[in-house]
XYZ file of C-alpha atoms in Angstrom:
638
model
C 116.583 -18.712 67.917
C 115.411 -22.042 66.218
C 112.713 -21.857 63.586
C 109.381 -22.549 65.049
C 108.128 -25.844 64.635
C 105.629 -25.934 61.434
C 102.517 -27.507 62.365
C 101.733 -31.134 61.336
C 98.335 -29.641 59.599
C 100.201 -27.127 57.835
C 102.729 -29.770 55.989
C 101.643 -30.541 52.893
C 100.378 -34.144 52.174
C 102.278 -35.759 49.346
C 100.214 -38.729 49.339
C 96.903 -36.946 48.686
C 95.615 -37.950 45.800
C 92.147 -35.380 44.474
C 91.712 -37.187 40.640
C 90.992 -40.896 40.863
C 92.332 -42.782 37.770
C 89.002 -43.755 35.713
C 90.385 -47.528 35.148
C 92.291 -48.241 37.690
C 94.233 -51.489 36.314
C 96.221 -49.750 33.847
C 98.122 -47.297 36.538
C 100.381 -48.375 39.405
C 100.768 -46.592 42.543
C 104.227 -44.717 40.951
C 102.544 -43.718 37.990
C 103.987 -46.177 35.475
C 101.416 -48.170 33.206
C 100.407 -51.428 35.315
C 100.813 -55.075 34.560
C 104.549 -55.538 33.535
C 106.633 -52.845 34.118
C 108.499 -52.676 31.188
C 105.383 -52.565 28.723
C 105.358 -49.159 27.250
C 102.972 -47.083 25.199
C 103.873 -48.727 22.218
C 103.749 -52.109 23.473
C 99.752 -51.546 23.888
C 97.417 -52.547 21.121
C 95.589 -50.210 18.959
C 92.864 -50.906 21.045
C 94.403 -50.077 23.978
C 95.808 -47.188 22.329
C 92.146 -46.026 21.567
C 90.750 -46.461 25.252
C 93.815 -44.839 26.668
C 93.473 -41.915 24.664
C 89.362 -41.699 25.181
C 90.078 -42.239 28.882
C 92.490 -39.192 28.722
C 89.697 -37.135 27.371
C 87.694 -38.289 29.572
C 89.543 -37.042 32.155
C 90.677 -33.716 30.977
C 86.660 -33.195 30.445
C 86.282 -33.996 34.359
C 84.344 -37.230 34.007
C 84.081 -38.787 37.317
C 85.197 -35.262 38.875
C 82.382 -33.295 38.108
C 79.297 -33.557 39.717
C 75.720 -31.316 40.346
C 75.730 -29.458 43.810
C 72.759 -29.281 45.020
C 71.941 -27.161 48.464
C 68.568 -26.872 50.188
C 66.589 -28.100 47.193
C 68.399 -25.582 44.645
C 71.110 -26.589 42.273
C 74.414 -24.563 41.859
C 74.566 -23.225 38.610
C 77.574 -20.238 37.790
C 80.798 -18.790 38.756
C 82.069 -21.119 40.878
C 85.651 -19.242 41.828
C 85.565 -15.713 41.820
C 88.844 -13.946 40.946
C 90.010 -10.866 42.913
C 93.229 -8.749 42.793
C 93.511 -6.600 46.390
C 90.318 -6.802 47.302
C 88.464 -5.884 44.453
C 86.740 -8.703 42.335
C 87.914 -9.001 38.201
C 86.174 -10.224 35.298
C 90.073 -10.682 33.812
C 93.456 -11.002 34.611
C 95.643 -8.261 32.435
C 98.841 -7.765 32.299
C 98.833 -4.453 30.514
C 102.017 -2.344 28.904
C 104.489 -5.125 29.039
C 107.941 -4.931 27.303
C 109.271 -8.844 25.836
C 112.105 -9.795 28.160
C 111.173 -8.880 31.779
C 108.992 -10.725 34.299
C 105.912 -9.739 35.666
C 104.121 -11.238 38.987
C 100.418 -10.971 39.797
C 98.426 -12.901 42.583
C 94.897 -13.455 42.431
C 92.747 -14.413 45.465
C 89.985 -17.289 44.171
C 87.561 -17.040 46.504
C 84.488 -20.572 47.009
C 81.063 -18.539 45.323
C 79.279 -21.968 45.357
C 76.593 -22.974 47.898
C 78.982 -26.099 49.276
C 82.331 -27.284 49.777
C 83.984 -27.335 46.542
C 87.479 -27.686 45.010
C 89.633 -27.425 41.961
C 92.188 -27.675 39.844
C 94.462 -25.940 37.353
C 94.603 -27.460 33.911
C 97.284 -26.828 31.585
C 97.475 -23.570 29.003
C 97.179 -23.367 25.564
C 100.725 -24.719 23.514
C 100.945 -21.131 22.221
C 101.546 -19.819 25.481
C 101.957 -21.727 28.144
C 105.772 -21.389 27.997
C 105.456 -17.880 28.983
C 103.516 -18.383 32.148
C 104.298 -20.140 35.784
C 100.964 -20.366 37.999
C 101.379 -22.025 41.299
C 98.846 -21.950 44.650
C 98.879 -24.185 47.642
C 95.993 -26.546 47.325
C 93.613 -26.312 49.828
C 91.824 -29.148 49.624
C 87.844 -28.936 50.374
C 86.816 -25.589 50.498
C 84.515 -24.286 52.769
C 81.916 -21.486 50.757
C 83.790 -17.901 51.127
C 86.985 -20.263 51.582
C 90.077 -18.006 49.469
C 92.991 -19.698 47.806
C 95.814 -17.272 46.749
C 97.242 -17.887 42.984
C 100.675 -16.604 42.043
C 101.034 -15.551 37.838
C 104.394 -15.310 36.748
C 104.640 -13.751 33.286
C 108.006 -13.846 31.379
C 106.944 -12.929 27.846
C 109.104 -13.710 24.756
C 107.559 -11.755 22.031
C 105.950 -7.995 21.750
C 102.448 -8.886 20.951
C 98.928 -9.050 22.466
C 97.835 -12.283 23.897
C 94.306 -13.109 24.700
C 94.157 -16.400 26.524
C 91.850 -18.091 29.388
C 93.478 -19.848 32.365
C 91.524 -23.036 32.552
C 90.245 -24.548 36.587
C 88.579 -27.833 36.778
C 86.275 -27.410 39.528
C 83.519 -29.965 41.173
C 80.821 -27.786 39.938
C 82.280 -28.174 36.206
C 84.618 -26.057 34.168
C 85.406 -22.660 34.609
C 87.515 -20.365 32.483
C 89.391 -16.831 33.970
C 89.769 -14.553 30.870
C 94.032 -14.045 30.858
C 94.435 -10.746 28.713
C 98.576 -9.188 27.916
C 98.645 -5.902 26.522
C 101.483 -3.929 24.789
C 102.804 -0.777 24.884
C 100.529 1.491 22.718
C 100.727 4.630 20.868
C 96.898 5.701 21.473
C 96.600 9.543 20.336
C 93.389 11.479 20.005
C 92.088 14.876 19.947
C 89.471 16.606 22.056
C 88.058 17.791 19.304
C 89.003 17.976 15.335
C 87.442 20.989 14.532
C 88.338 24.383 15.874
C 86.478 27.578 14.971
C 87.936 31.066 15.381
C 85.434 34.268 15.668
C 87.872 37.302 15.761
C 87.157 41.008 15.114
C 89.812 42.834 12.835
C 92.699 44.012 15.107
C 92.421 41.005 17.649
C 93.806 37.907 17.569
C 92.625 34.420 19.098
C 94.871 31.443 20.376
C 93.066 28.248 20.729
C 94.609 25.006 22.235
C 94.464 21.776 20.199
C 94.244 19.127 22.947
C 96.172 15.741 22.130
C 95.314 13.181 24.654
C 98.076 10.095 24.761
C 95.842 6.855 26.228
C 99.039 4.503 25.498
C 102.421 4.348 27.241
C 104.597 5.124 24.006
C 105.867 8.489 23.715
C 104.627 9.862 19.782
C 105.932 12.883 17.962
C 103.460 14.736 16.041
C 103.693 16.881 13.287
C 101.148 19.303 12.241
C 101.436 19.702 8.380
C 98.710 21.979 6.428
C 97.021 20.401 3.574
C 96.720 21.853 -0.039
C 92.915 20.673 -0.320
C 90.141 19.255 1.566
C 89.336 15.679 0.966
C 85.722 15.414 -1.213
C 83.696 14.012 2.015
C 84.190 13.888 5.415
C 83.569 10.290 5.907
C 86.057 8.446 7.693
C 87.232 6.527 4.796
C 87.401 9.396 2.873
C 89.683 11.405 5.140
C 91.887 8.086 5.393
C 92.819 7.948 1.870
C 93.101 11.799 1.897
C 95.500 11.893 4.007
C 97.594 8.920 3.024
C 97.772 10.361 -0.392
C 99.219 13.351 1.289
C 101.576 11.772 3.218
C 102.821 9.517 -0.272
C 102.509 12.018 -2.451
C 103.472 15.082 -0.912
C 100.519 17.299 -1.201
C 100.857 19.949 1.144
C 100.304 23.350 0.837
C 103.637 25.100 -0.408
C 102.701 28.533 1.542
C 100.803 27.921 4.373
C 98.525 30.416 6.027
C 99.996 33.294 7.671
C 97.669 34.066 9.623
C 97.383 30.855 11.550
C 100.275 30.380 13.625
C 101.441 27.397 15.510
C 104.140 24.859 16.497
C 104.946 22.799 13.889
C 106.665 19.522 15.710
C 105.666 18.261 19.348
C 105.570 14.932 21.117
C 102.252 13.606 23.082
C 103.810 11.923 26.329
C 102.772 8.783 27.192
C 99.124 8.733 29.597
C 99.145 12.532 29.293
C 97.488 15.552 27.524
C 99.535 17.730 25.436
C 98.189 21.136 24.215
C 99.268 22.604 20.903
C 98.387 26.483 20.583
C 96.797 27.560 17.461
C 96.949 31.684 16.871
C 95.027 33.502 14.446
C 95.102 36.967 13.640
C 93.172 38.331 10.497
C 94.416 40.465 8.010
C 91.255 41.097 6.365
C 87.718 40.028 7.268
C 85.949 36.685 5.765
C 85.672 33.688 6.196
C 88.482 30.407 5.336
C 88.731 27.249 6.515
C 92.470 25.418 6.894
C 92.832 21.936 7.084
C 95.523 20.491 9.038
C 96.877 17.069 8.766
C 97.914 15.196 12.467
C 100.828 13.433 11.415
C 102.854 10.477 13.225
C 105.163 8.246 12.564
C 103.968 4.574 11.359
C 104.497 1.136 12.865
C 105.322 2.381 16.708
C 102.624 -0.560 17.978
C 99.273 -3.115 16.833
C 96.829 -1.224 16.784
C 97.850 2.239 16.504
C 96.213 5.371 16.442
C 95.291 6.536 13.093
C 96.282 10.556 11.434
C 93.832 13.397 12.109
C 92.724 15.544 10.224
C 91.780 18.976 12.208
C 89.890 21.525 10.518
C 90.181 25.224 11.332
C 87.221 27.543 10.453
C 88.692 31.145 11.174
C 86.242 34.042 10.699
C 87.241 37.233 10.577
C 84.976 40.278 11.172
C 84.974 44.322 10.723
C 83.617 45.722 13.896
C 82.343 45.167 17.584
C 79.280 46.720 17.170
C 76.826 45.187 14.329
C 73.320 44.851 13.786
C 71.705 40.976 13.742
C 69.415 42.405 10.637
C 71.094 44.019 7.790
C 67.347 44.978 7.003
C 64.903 45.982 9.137
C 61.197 45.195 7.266
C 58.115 45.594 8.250
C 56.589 44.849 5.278
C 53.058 46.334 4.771
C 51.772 48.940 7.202
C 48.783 51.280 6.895
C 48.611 54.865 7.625
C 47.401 56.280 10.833
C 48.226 53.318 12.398
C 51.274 52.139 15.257
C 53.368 49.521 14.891
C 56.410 48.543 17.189
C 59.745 45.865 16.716
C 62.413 45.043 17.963
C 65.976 45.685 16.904
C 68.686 43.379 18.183
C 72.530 45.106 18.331
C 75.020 42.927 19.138
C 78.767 43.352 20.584
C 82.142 40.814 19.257
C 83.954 42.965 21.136
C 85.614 42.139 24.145
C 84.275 45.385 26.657
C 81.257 47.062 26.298
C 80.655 49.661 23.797
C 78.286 52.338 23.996
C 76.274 52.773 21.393
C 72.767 55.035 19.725
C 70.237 54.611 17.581
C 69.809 58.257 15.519
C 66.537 59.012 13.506
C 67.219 60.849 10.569
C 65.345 63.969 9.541
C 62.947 62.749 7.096
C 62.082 60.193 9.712
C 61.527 62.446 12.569
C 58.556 62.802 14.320
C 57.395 59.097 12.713
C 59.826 56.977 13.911
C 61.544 56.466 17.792
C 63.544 54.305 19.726
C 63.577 52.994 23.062
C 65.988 53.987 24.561
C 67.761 55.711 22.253
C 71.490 54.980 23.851
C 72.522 51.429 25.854
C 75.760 50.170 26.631
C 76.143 46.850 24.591
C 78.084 44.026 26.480
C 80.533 42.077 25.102
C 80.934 38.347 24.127
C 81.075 35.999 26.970
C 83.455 33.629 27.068
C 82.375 30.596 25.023
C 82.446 33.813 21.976
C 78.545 34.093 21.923
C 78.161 37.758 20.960
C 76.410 40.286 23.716
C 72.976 41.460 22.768
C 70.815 44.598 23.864
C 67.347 44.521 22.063
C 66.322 48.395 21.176
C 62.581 48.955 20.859
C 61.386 50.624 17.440
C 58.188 52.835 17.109
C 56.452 53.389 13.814
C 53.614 55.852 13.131
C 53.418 56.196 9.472
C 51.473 59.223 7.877
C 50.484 60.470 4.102
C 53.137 63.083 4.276
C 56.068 60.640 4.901
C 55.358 59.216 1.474
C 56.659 62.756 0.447
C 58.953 63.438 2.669
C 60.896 60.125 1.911
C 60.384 60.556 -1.831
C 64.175 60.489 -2.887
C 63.943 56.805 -1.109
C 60.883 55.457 -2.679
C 61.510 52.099 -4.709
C 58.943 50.193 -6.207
C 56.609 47.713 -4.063
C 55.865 43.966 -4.582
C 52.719 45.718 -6.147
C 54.638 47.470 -8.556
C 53.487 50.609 -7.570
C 56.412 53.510 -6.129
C 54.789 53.204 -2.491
C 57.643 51.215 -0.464
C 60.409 53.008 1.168
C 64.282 51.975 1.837
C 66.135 54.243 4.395
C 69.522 53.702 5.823
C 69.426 54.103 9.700
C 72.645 54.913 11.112
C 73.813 53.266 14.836
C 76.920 55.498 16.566
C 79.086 53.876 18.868
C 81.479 56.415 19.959
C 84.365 54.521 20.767
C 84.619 52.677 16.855
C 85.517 54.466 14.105
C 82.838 53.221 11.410
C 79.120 53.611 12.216
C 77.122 50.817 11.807
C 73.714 51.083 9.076
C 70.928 49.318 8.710
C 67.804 49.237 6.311
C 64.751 50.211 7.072
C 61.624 48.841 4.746
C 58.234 49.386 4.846
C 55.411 49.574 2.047
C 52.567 52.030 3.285
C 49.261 51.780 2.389
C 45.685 53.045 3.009
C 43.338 51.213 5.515
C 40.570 53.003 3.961
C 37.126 50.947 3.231
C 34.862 52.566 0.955
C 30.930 51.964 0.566
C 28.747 52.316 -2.315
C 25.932 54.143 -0.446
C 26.468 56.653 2.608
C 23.025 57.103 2.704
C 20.330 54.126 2.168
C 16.354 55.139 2.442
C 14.422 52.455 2.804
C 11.280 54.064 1.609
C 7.497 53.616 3.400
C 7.381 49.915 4.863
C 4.443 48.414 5.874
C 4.663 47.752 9.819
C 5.831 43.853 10.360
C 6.755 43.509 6.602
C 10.249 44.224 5.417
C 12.360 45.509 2.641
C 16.360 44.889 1.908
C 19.022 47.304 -0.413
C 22.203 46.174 -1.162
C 25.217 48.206 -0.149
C 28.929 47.356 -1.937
C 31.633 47.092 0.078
C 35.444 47.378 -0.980
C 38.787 47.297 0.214
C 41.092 49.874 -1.319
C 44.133 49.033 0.478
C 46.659 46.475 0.234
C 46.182 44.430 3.560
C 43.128 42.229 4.137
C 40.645 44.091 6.069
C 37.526 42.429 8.774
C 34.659 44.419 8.832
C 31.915 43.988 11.068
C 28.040 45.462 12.395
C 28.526 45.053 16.418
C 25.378 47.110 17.641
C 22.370 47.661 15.374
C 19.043 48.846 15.549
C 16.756 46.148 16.574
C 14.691 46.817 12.994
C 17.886 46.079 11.176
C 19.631 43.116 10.448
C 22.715 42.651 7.998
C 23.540 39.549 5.701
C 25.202 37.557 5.026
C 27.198 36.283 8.043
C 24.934 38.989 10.322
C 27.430 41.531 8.814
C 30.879 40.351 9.899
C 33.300 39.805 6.744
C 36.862 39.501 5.871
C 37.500 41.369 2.410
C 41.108 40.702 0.344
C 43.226 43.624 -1.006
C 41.316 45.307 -3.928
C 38.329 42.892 -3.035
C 34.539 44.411 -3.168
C 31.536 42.113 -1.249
C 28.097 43.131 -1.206
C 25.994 43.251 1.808
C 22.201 43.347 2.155
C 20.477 45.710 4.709
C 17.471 44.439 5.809
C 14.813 46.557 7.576
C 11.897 45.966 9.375
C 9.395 48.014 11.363
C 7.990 47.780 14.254
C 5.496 50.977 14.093
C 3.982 53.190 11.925
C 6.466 56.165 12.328
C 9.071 57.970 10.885
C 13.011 56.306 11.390
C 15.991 58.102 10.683
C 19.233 56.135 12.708
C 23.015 55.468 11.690
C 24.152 51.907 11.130
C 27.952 52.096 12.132
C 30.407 49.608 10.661
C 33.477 48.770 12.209
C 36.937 47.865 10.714
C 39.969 45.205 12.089
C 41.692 48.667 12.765
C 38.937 49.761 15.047
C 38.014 52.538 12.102
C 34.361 53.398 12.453
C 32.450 54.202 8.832
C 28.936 55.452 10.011
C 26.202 54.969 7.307
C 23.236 56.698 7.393
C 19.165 55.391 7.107
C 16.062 56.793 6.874
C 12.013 55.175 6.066
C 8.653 55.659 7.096
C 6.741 52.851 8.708
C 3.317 52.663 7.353
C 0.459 50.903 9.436
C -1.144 47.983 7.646
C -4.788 48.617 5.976
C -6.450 44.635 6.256
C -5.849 41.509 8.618
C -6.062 38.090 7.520
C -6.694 35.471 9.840
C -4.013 33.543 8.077
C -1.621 34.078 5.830
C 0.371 30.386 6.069
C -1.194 27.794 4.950
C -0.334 23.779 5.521
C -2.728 21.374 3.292
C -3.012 17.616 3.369
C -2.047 15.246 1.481
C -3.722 15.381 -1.642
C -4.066 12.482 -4.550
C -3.976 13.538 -8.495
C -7.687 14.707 -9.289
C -8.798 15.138 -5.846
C -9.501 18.440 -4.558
C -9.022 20.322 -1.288
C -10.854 23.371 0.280
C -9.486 25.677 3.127
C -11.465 29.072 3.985
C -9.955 32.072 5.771
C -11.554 35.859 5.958
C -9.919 39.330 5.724
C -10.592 42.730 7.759
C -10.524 46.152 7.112
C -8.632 47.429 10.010
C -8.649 50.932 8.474
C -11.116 54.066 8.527
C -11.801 53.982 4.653
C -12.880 50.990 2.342
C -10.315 49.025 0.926
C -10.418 47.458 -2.713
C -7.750 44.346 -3.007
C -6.833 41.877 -5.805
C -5.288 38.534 -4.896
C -3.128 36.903 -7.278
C -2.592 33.540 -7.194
C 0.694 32.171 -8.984
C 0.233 30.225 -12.423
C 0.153 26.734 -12.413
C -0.133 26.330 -9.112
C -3.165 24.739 -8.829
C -4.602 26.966 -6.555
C -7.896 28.604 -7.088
C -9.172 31.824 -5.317
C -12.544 32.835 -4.534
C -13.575 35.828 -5.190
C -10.091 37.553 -6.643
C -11.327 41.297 -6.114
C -13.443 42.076 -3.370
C -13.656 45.591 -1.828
C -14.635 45.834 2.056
C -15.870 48.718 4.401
C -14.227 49.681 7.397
C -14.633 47.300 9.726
C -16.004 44.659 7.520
C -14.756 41.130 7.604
C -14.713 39.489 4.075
C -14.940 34.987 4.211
C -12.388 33.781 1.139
C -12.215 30.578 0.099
C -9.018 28.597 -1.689
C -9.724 25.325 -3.845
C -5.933 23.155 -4.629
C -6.128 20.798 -7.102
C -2.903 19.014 -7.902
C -1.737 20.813 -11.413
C -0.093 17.302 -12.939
C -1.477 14.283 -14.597
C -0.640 10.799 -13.119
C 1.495 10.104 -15.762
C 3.500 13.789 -15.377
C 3.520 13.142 -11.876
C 4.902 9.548 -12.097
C 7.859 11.080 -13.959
C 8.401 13.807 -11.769
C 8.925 11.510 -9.077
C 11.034 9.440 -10.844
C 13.942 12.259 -11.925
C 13.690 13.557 -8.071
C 14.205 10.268 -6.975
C 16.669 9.048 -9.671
C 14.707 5.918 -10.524
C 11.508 5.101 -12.882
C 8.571 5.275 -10.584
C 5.287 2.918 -11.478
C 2.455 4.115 -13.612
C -0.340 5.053 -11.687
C -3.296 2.852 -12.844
């Protein structure tokens, strides 16, 4: 059939003309320079020269093309074409992985992101490249907003290296710039991980896979070479010049380790992962660490990936069954007293092992475990060792000091009174039992008192008397004592009885007692230790009923000035059934004066007494008393 008819708005317009010349005198309509045709560049005048060349810039900078777009009161300010590649919008056009020689094609969809018609247009690329690129589109014209233009790259490049250009629009809104980025091939190799640690019990072996991932499209051999020595740091730039040196120099090990095994020459393909296997089986059980150097071959692409260095930590260890604690202490313990811990056995193994705790004669019937057999499960898969926690019971006594004797060793007290015993753990299916050590100090929780027995003698009802008791701790652990329930005529100080004593320390309380009637007391004050010992001491004394009254026995004077004098009165009774003879002393220098001092009184009989103060101290001796209390020189009293 005949081709269909193209439509008369689908032709292109040749005559369309989008950039108006900015002086329009010096261009005709076929593009030559106007005025006389033959006048060439050279013809002009330097002055010409100068405008021509200003109005080029002009031009190139969009003068006279460019203007605001303003919409609804809001200006138009960004991105006025957006790229896209099938669909999906791009920050930058990349050619990626190219080889010099062939041609590549991309189109990109520019889609109208402004709020108003706009348009643009394509301004020429850099010198550098532009011979290596061919852009054409069909020019739309006005575009509506949302309005797509199609773009067709064609890339033909000439040399094998990155280029980082933008493709430069011209667009009403003002310039806009699409980032144009063309990749190599590149030979991008790293590792999962550079450091690869190998747990394995003695008669096992472990194969761990070194993981090479390839993010370039070159195909790179790789070598794994050990090293003779580990480079001083493990800084980057330290490992760099390590292994360089290596490489120059030749400073590899000359027998490499036979207990790692692996392939010595592979390749990492191009966008995939490659897995080297790494087997170690021990020969005898410790601890090394192998360094291995990543090696491949220089100058395959710019950038490239760098040499590795992997490190392999293998340990190697005797049997499944072990104990976390090579010693089991628990330090300082008194006698008569329980204590409980746990004890952690662990499994390398691969299955579950069965395995006992056995108490040895001389600790029999002190020590037990719970339970006393448990199957221990093995490591799980990221090599984390299984774990069953048995439950140890102490109950220490005097006799296991002598039953233990041949494993007595001296104590942090230096003193033979600390005791290191081997416990065996049987696991039926290994051939070596497991020990461990078992450490305790013992000691005495025993408090000792100066007095049992404290008699307080005959105390006059509502008066009270005190006797001091001492107190000391004979052991080797700090010890709080304390008086919970006492008689309500007895009180304790200091503290109301509750102490904390050090090892070896002695403290002196003060028993205080007070009656409350004229009879006979005989009662236990018990005192109670941290360990909930008891140590009962016993008290006896007599209350005695008081033979005369006073009306009152505390006194508060006035005031009173140097040389004046003050008089209080207050009588005394004979509350008993037979006169009374009495004495009052009055302390010296007191200024106190008593009247009478000896008086005798009948039963019954009320005596009046009377008490004279007169301040003791001169004005001038009081004046300086005042002043050293008060830290300053006080006036003279006139």
């Amino acid at each position: 059939g005949e081709p269909a008819e193209v439509p008369e708005a689908s032709k292109p317009r040749l005559d369309e003309t989008h950039a108006v010349p900015e002086f329009t005198g010096l261009w005709s309509a076929d593009g030559q320079l106007g005025g006389s045709p033959k006048k060439s560049w050279n013809n002009l005048s330097k002055l010409e020269q100068r405008y021509m060349e200003e109005a080029l810039t002009r031009k190139k900078a969009g003068y006279g093309w460019i203007e605001k777009q303003v919409v609804g009161g809001r200006e138009f300010k960004g991105t006025a074409f957006v790229p896209s590649e099938k669909g999906r919008d791009v920050t930058a056009i990349v050619f990626r992985d190219f080889e010099p020689g062939k041609v590549y094609k991309r189109k990109v969809t520019l889609t109208n992101a402004s709020l108003a018609f706009n348009t643009f247009k394509l301004l020429d690329l850099p010198d550098t490249v532009k011979d290596f690129f061919e852009i054409s589109y069909t020019h739309p014209g006005a575009m509506s907003p949302g309005m797509m233009c199609d773009m067709h790259i064609r890339f033909e490049p000439k040399i094998n290296e990155d280029l980082i250009e933008r493709i430069p629009l011209l667009c009403k809104t003002g310039p806009q710039h699409i980032p144009l980025r063309c990749l190599t091939k590149k030979a991008d190799v790293t590792a999962k991980t550079t450091d690869i640690d190998f747990d394995v019990i003695m008669g096992e072996f472990q194969t761990i896979q070194l993981v090479l991932i390839n993010h370039g499209a070159l195909d790179v051999p790789v070598r794994l070479r050990q090293l003779a020595s580990l480079p001083e740091d493990l800084t980057p730039q330290s490992i760099a010049a390590h292994l360089a040196a290596a490489e120059a120099e030749g400073l590899y090990a000359e027998a490499p380790e036979p207990t790692l095994a692996y392939a010595t020459d592979s390749t990492a393909a191009n966008y995939a992962t490659t897995k080297v296997d790494l087997t170690f089986t021990p020969s005898a059980p410790g601890e090394t660490i192998i360094p291995l150097h990543v090696c491949m071959p220089k100058g395959l692409s710019v950038p490239q990936s760098p040499d590795m260095l992997v490190l392999v930590r293998a340990r190697a260890h005797e049997v499944p069954i072990y104990v976390m604690h090579e010693t089991l202490d628990f330090r300082c313990c008194c006698l008569g007293q329980t204590y409980s811990q746990i004890i952690p056995v662990c499994n390398r193994g691969k299955v579950a092992l069965k395995a006992s705790l056995v108490v040895s004669k001389e600790l029999h019937g002190f020590v037990s475990f719970s339970p006393d057999m448990a199957y221990v499960q093995a490591r799980d898969r990221s090599g984390k060792a299984g774990r069953f926690d048995f439950k140890m019971r102490f109950e220490p006594e005097e006799k296991l000091l002598r039953r233990c004797k041949d494993y007595l060793v001296e104590g942090p007290t230096g003193l033979m009174d600390t005791i290191e015993i081997p416990v065996r753990v049987g696991v039926p299916d290994q051939t070596l039992p497991v020990h461990f050590k078992f450490r305790v100090q013992l000691t005495t929780g025993q408090i000792t008192f100066s007095q049992e027995e404290v008699d307080f003698g005959e105390v006059t009802v509502m008066d009270s008397v005190s006797v001091k008791v001492g107190v000391t701790n004979v052991g080797e652990l700090p010890q709080r004592l304390g008086f919970p329930s006492l008689p309500r005529e007895v009180t304790v100080q200091p503290n109301t009885g509750f102490l904390s004593l050090l090892p070896g320390e002695q403290r002196f309380l003060e028993l205080i007692f007070c009656p409350h009637s004229d009879i006979h007391y005989d009662f236990a004050v018990t005192a109670v230790a941290g360990s909930n010992t008891q140590y009962p001491i016993q008290c006896k004394a007599t209350g005695v009923a008081a033979t005369v009254e006073f009306t009152c026995t505390n006194f508060q004077l006035r005031a009173c000035a140097p040389t004046d004098r003050i008089q209080q009165s207050f009588f005394c009774t004979n509350v008993s059934k037979e006169a009374a003879s009495m004495e009052l002393l009055v302390p010296k220098k007191s200024g106190i004066k008593l009247s009478p001092i000896v008086a005798t009184l009948e039963p019954g009989q009320t005596g009046r007494f009377q008490l004279d103060f007169c301040p003791p101290y001169r004005p001038e001796q009081l004046s300086q008393m005042l002043s050293t209390l008060t830290g300053r020189r006080g006036s003279m009293v006139e």
